[in-house]
PDB file of C-alpha atoms and ligand atoms in Angstrom:
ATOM      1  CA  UNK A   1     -53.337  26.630  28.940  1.00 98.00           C
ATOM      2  CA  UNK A   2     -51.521  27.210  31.814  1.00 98.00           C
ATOM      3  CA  UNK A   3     -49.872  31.105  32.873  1.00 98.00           C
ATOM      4  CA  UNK A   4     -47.162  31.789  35.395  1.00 99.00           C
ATOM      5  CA  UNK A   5     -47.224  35.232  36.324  1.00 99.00           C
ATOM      6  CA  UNK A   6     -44.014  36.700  38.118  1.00 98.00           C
ATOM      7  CA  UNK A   7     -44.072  40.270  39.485  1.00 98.00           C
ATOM      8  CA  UNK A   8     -43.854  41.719  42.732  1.00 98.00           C
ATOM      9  CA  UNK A   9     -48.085  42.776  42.918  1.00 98.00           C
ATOM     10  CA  UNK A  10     -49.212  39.185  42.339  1.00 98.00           C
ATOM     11  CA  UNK A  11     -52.829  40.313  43.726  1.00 98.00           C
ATOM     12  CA  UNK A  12     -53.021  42.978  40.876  1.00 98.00           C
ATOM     13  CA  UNK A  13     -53.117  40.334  38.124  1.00 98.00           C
ATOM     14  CA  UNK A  14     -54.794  37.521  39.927  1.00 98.00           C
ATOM     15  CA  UNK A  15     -57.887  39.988  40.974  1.00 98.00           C
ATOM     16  CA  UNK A  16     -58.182  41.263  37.668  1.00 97.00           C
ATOM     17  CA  UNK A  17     -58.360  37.994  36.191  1.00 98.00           C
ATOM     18  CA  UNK A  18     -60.763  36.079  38.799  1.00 97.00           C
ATOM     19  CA  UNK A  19     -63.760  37.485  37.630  1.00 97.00           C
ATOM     20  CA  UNK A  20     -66.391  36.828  35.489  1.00 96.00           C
ATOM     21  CA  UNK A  21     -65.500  35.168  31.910  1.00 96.00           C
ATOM     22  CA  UNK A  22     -61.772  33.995  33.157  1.00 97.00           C
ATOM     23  CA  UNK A  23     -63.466  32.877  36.425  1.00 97.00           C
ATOM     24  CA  UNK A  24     -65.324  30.604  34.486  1.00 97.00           C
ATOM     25  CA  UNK A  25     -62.472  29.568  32.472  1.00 97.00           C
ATOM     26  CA  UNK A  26     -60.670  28.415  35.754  1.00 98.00           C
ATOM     27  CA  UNK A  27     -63.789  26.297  37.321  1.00 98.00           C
ATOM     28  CA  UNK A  28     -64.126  24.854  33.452  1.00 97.00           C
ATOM     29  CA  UNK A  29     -60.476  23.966  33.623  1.00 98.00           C
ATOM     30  CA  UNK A  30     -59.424  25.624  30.451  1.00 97.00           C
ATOM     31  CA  UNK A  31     -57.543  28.020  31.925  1.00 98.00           C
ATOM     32  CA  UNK A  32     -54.543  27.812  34.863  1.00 98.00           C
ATOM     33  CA  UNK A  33     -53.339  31.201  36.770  1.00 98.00           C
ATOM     34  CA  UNK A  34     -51.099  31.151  38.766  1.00 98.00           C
ATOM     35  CA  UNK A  35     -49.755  34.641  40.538  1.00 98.00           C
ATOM     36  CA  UNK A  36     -46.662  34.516  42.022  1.00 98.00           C
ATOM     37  CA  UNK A  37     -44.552  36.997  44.127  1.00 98.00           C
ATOM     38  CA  UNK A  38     -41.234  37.217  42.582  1.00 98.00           C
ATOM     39  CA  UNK A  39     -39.441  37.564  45.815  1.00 98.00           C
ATOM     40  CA  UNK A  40     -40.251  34.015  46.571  1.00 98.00           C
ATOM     41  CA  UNK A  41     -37.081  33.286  44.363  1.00 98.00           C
ATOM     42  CA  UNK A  42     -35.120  35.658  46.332  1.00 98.00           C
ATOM     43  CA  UNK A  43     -32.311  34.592  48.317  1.00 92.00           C
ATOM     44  CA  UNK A  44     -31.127  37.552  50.925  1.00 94.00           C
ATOM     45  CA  UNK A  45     -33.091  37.979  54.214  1.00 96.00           C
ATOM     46  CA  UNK A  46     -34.126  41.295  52.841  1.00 96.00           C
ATOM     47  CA  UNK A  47     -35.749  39.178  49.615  1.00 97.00           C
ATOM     48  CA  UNK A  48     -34.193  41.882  47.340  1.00 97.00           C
ATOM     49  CA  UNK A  49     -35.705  41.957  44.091  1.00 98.00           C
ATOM     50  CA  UNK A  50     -33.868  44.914  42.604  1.00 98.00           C
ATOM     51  CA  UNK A  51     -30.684  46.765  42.645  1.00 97.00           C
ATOM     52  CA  UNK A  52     -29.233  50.569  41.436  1.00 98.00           C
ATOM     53  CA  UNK A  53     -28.302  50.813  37.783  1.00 97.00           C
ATOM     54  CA  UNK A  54     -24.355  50.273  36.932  1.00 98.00           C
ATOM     55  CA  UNK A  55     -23.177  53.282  35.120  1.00 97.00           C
ATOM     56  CA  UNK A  56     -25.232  55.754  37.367  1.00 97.00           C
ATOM     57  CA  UNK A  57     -28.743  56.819  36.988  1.00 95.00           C
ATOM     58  CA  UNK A  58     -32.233  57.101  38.474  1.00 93.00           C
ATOM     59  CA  UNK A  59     -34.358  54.564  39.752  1.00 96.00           C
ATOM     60  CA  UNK A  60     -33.593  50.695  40.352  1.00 98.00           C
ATOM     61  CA  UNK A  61     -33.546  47.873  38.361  1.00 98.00           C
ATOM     62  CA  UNK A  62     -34.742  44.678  38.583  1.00 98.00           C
ATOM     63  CA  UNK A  63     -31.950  42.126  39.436  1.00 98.00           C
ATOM     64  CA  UNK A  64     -31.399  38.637  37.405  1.00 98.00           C
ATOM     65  CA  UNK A  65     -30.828  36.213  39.541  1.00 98.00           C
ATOM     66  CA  UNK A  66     -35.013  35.986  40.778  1.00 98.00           C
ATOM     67  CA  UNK A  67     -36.267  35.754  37.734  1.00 98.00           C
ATOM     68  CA  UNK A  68     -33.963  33.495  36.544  1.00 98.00           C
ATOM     69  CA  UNK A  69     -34.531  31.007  39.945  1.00 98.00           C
ATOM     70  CA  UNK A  70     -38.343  31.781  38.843  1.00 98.00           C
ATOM     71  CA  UNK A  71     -38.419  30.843  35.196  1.00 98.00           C
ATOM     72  CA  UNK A  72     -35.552  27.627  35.946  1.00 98.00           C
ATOM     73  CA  UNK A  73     -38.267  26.544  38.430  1.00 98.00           C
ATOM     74  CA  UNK A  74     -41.262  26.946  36.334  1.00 98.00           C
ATOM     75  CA  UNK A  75     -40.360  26.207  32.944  1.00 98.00           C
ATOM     76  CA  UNK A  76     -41.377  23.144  30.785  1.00 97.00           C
ATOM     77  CA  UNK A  77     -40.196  21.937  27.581  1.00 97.00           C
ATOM     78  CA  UNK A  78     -43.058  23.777  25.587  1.00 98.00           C
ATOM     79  CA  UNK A  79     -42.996  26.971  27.825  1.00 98.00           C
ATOM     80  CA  UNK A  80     -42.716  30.202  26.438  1.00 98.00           C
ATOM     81  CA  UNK A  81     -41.373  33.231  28.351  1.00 98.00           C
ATOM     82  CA  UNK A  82     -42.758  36.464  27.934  1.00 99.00           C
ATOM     83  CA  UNK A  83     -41.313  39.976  29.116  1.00 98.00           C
ATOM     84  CA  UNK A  84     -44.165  42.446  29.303  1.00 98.00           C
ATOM     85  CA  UNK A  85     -42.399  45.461  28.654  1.00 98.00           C
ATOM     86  CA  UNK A  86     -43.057  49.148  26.863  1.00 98.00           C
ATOM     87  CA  UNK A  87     -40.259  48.338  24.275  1.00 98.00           C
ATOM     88  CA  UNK A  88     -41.632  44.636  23.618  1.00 98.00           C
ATOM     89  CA  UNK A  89     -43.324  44.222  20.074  1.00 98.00           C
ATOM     90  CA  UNK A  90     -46.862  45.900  20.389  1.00 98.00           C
ATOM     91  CA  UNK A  91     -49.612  43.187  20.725  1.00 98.00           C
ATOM     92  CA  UNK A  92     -51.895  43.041  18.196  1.00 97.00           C
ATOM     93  CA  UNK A  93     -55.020  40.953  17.653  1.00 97.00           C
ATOM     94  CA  UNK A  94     -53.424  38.235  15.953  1.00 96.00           C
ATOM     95  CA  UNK A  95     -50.705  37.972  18.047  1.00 98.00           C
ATOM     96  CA  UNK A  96     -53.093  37.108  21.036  1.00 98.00           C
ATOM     97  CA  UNK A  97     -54.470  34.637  18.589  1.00 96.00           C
ATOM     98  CA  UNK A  98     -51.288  32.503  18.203  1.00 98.00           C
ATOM     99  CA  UNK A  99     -50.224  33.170  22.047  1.00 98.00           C
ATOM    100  CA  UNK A 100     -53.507  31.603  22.816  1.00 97.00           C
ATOM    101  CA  UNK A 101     -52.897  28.216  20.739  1.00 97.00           C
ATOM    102  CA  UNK A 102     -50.098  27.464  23.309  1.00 98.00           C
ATOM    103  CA  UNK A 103     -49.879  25.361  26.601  1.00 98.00           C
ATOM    104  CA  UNK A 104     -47.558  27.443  28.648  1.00 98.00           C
ATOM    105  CA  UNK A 105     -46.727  31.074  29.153  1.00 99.00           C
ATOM    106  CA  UNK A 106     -44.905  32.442  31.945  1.00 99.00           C
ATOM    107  CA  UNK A 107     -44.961  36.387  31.944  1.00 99.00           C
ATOM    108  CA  UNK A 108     -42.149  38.542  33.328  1.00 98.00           C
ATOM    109  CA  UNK A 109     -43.494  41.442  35.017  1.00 98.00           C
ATOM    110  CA  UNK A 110     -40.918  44.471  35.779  1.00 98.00           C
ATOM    111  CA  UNK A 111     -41.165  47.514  37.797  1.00 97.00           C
ATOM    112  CA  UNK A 112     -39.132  50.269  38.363  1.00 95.00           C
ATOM    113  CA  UNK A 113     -36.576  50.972  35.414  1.00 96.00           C
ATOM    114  CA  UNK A 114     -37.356  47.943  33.520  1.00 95.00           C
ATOM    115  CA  UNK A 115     -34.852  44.561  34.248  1.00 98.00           C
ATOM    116  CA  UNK A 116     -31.430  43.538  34.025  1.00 98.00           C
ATOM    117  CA  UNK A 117     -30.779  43.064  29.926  1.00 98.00           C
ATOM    118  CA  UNK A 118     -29.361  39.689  30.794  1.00 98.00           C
ATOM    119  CA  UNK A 119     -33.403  38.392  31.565  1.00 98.00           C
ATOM    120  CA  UNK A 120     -34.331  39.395  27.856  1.00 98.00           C
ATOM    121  CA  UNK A 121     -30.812  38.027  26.811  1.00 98.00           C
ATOM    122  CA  UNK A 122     -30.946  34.708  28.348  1.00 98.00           C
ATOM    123  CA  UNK A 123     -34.639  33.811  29.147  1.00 98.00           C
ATOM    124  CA  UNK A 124     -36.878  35.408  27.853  1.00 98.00           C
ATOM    125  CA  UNK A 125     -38.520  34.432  24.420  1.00 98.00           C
ATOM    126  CA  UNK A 126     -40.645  37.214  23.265  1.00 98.00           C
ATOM    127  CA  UNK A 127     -40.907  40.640  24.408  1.00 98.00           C
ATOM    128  CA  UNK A 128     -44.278  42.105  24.406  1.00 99.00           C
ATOM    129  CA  UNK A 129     -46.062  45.625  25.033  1.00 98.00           C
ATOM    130  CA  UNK A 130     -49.438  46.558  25.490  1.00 98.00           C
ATOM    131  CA  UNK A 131     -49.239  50.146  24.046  1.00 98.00           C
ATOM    132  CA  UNK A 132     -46.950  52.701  23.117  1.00 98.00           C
ATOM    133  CA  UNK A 133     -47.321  54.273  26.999  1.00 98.00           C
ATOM    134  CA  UNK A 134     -45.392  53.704  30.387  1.00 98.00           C
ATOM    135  CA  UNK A 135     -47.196  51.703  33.055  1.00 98.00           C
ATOM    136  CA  UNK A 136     -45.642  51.890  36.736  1.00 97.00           C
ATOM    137  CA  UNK A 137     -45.101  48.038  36.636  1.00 97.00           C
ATOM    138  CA  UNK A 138     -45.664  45.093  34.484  1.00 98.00           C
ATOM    139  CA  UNK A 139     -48.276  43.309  37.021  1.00 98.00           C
ATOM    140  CA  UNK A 140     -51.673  45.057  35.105  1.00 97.00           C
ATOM    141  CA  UNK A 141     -50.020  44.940  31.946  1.00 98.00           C
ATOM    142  CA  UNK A 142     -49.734  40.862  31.958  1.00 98.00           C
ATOM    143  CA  UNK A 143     -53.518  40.697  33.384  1.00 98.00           C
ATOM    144  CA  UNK A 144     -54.430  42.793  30.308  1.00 98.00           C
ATOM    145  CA  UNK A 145     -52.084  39.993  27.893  1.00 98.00           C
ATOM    146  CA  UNK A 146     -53.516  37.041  29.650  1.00 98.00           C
ATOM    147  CA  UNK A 147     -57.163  38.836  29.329  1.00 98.00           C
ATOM    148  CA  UNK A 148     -56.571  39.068  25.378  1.00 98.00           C
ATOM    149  CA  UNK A 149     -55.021  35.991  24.954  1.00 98.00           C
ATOM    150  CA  UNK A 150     -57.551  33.266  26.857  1.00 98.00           C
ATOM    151  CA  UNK A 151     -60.860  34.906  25.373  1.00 96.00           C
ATOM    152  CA  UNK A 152     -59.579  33.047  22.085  1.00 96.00           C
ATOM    153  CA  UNK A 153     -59.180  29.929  23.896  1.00 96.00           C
ATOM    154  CA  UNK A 154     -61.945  27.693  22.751  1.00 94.00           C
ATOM    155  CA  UNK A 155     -64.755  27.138  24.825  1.00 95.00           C
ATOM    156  CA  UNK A 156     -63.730  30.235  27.035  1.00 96.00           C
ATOM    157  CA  UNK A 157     -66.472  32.571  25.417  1.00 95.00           C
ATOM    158  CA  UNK A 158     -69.918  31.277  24.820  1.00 84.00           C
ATOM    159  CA  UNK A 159     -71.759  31.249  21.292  1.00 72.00           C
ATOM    160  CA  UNK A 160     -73.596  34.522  22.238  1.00 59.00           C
ATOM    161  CA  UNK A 161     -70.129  35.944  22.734  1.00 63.00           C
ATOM    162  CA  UNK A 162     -68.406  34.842  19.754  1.00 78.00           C
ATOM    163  CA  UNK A 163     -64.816  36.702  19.244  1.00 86.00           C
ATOM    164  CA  UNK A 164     -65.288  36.388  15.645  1.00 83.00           C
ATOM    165  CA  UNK A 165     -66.575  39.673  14.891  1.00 83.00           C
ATOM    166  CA  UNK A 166     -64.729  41.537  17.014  1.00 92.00           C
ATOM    167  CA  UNK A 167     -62.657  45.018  16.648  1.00 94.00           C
ATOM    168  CA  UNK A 168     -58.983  43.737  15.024  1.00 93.00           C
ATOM    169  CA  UNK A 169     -60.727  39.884  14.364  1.00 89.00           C
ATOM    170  CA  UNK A 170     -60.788  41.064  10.871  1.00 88.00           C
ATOM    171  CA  UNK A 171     -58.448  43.845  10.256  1.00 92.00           C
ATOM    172  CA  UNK A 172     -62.102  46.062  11.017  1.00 96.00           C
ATOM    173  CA  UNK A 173     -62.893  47.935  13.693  1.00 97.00           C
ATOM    174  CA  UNK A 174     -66.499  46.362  14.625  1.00 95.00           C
ATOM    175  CA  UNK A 175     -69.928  47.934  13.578  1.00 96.00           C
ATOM    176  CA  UNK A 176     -72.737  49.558  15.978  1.00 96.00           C
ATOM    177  CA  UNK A 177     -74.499  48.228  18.229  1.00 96.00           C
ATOM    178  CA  UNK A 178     -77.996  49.071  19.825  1.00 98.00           C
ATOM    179  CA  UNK A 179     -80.135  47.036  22.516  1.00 98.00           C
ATOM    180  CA  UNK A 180     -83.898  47.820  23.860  1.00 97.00           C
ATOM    181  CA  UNK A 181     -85.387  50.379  23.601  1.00 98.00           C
ATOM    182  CA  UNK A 182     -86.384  50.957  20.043  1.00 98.00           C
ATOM    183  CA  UNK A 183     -86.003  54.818  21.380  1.00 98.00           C
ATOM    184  CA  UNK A 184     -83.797  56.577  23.612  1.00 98.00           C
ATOM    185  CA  UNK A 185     -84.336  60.390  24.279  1.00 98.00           C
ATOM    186  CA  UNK A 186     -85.178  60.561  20.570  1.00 98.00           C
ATOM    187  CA  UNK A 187     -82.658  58.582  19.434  1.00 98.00           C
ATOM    188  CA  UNK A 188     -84.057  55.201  17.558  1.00 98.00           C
ATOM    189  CA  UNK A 189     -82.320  52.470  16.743  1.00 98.00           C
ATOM    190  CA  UNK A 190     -81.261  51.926  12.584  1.00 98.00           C
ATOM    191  CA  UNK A 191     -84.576  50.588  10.885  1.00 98.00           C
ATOM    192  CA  UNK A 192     -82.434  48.448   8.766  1.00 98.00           C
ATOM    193  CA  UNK A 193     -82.107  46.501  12.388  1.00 98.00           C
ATOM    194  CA  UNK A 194     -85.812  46.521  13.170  1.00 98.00           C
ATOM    195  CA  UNK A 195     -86.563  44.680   9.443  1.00 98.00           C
ATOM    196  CA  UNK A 196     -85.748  41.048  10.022  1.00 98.00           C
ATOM    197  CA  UNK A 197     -83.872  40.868   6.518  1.00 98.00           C
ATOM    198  CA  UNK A 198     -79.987  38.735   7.608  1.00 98.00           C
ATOM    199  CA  UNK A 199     -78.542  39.685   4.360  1.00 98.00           C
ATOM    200  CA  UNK A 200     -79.530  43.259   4.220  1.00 98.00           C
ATOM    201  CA  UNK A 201     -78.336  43.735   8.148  1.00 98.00           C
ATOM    202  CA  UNK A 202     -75.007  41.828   7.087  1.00 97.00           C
ATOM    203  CA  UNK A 203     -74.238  44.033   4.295  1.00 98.00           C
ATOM    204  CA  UNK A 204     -75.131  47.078   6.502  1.00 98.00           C
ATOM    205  CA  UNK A 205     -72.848  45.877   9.401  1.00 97.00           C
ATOM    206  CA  UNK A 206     -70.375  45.492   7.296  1.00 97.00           C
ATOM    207  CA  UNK A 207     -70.594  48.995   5.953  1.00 98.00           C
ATOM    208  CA  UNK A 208     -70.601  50.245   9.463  1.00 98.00           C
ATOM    209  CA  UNK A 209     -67.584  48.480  10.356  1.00 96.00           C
ATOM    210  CA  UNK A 210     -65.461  49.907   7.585  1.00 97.00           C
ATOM    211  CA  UNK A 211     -66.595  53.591   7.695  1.00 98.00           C
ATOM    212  CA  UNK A 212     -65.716  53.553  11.521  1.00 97.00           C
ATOM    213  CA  UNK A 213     -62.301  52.140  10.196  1.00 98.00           C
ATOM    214  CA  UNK A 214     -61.763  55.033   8.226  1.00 98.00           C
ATOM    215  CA  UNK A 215     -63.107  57.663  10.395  1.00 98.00           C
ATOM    216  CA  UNK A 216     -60.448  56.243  13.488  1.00 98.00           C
ATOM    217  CA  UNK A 217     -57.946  54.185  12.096  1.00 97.00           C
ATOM    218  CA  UNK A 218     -57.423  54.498   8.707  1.00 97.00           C
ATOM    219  CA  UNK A 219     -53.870  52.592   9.230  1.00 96.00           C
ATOM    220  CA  UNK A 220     -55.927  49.354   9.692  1.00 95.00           C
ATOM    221  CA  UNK A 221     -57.018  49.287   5.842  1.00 95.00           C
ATOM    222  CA  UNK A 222     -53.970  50.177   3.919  1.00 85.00           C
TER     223      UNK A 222
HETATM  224  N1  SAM B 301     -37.827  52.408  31.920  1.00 68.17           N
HETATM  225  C1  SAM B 301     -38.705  51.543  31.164  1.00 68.17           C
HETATM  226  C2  SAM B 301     -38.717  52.005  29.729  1.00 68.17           C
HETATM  227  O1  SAM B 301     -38.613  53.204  29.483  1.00 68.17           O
HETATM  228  O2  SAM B 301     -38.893  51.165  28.819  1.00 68.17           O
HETATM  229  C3  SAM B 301     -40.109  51.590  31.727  1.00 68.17           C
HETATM  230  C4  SAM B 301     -40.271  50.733  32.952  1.00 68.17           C
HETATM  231  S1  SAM B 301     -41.950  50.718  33.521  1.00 68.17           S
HETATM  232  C5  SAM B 301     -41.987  52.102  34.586  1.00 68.17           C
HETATM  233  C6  SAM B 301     -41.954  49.358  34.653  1.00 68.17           C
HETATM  234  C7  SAM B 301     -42.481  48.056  34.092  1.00 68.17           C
HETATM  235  O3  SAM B 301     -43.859  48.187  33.741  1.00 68.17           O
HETATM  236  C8  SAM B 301     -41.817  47.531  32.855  1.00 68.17           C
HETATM  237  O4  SAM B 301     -40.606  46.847  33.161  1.00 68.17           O
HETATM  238  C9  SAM B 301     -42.875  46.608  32.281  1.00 68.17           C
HETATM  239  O5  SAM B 301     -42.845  45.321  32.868  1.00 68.17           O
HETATM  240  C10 SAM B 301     -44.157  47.305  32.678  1.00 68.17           C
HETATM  241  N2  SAM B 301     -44.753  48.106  31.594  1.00 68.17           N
HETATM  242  C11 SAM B 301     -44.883  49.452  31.576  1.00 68.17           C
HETATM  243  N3  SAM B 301     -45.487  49.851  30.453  1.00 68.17           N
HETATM  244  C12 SAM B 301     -45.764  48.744  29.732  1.00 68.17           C
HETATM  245  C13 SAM B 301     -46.369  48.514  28.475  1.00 68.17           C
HETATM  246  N4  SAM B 301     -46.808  49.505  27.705  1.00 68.17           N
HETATM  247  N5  SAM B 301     -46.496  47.235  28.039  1.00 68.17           N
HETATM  248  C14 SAM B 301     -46.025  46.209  28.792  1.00 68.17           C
HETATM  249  N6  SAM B 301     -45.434  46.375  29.997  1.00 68.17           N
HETATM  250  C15 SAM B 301     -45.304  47.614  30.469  1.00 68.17           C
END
């Protein structure tokens, strides 16, 4: 897979995502990053990226005609355009699933008021939010979209990391778990773990997972 990232902190996304697992991605060629300023595509000597709202208001907004140099530069046949945004569609587990099954994204990262309507109008193909909160710009908001999307790219996580059981992987949130030591400031770990028996730990795990789901999110099982 390969991501375009356009927004005017291109270090914010590309540190976040040259570490560790997605580092690895990278050198094993699974992944592609590429952070880009947006005011590359900007034409004035001032390489203004944003404008004040018509019909009066605060703030600024983002002006078209940079993205839209951006994404006409970029795109590909099979890209898809994504506008990280706190109105987008909130992303959800399986939504990171089916972004990760594709060869191209390029992500739309705003700042200030949000961006001209005529980006989401004209270019962009899926609006997308990471929560129902207000981040100061769209920069750590695609890291956290690209972070979600390329653990589910095959090969990206090893065996002993497996995304299968994971919180959302299942419509569960995911059960306990406990490493050495056996006991912590009087607190031991679950015999049930300790015993060796697969099926009996399974069944346990499992009855973990979906008491946590009803304790905190309750809205997952109905
Ligand atoms: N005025 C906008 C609104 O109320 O919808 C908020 C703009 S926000 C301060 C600036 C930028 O941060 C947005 O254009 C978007 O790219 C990004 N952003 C903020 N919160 C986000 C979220 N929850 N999910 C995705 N992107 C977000």
């Amino acid at each position: 897979m390969r991501v375009d990232i356009l927004s005017l902190f291109p270090q914010i996304a590309h540190s976040a995502l040259s570490e560790s697992i997605l580092k690895r991605a990278q050198e094993k060629g699974l992944l592609e990053i590429h952070s880009h300023n947006l005011r590359d595509w900007a034409t004035d000597k001032h390489r203004t990226t944003d404008d004040t709202p018509y019909g009066g208001g605060q703030g600024m907004v983002m002006k078209c005609e940079p993205f839209f140099a951006a994404v006409e530069q970029l795109r590909q046949p099979h890209s898809r355009v994504v506008l990280m945004s706190p109105a987008g569609k909130p992303l959800k587990q399986a939504d990171a699933q089916a972004f990760s099954s594709l060869p191209h994204l390029i992500l739309l990262c705003g700042h200030y008021e949000g961006v001209d309507q005529r980006v989401l109008d004209h270019l962009v193909d899926d609006e997308v939010s990471i929560g129902d909160y207000v981040l100061t710009n769209g920069a750590l908001a695609a890291a956290v979209f690209v972070d979600a999307i390329a653990r589910l790219i095959p090969g990206v996580l090893g065996d002993s990391q497996s995304a299968l059981e994971d919180s959302h992987s299942h419509g569960l949130l995911e059960f306990p778990h406990y490493t050495r030591p056996v006991e912590f400031r009087g607190s031991r770990v679950p015999d049930i773990l300790l015993s060796g028996n697969h099926g009996a730990i399974a069944q346990w795990r499992r009855q973990q997972a979906e008491a946590k789901t009803r304790a905190v999110r309750p809205d997952l099982l109905s």
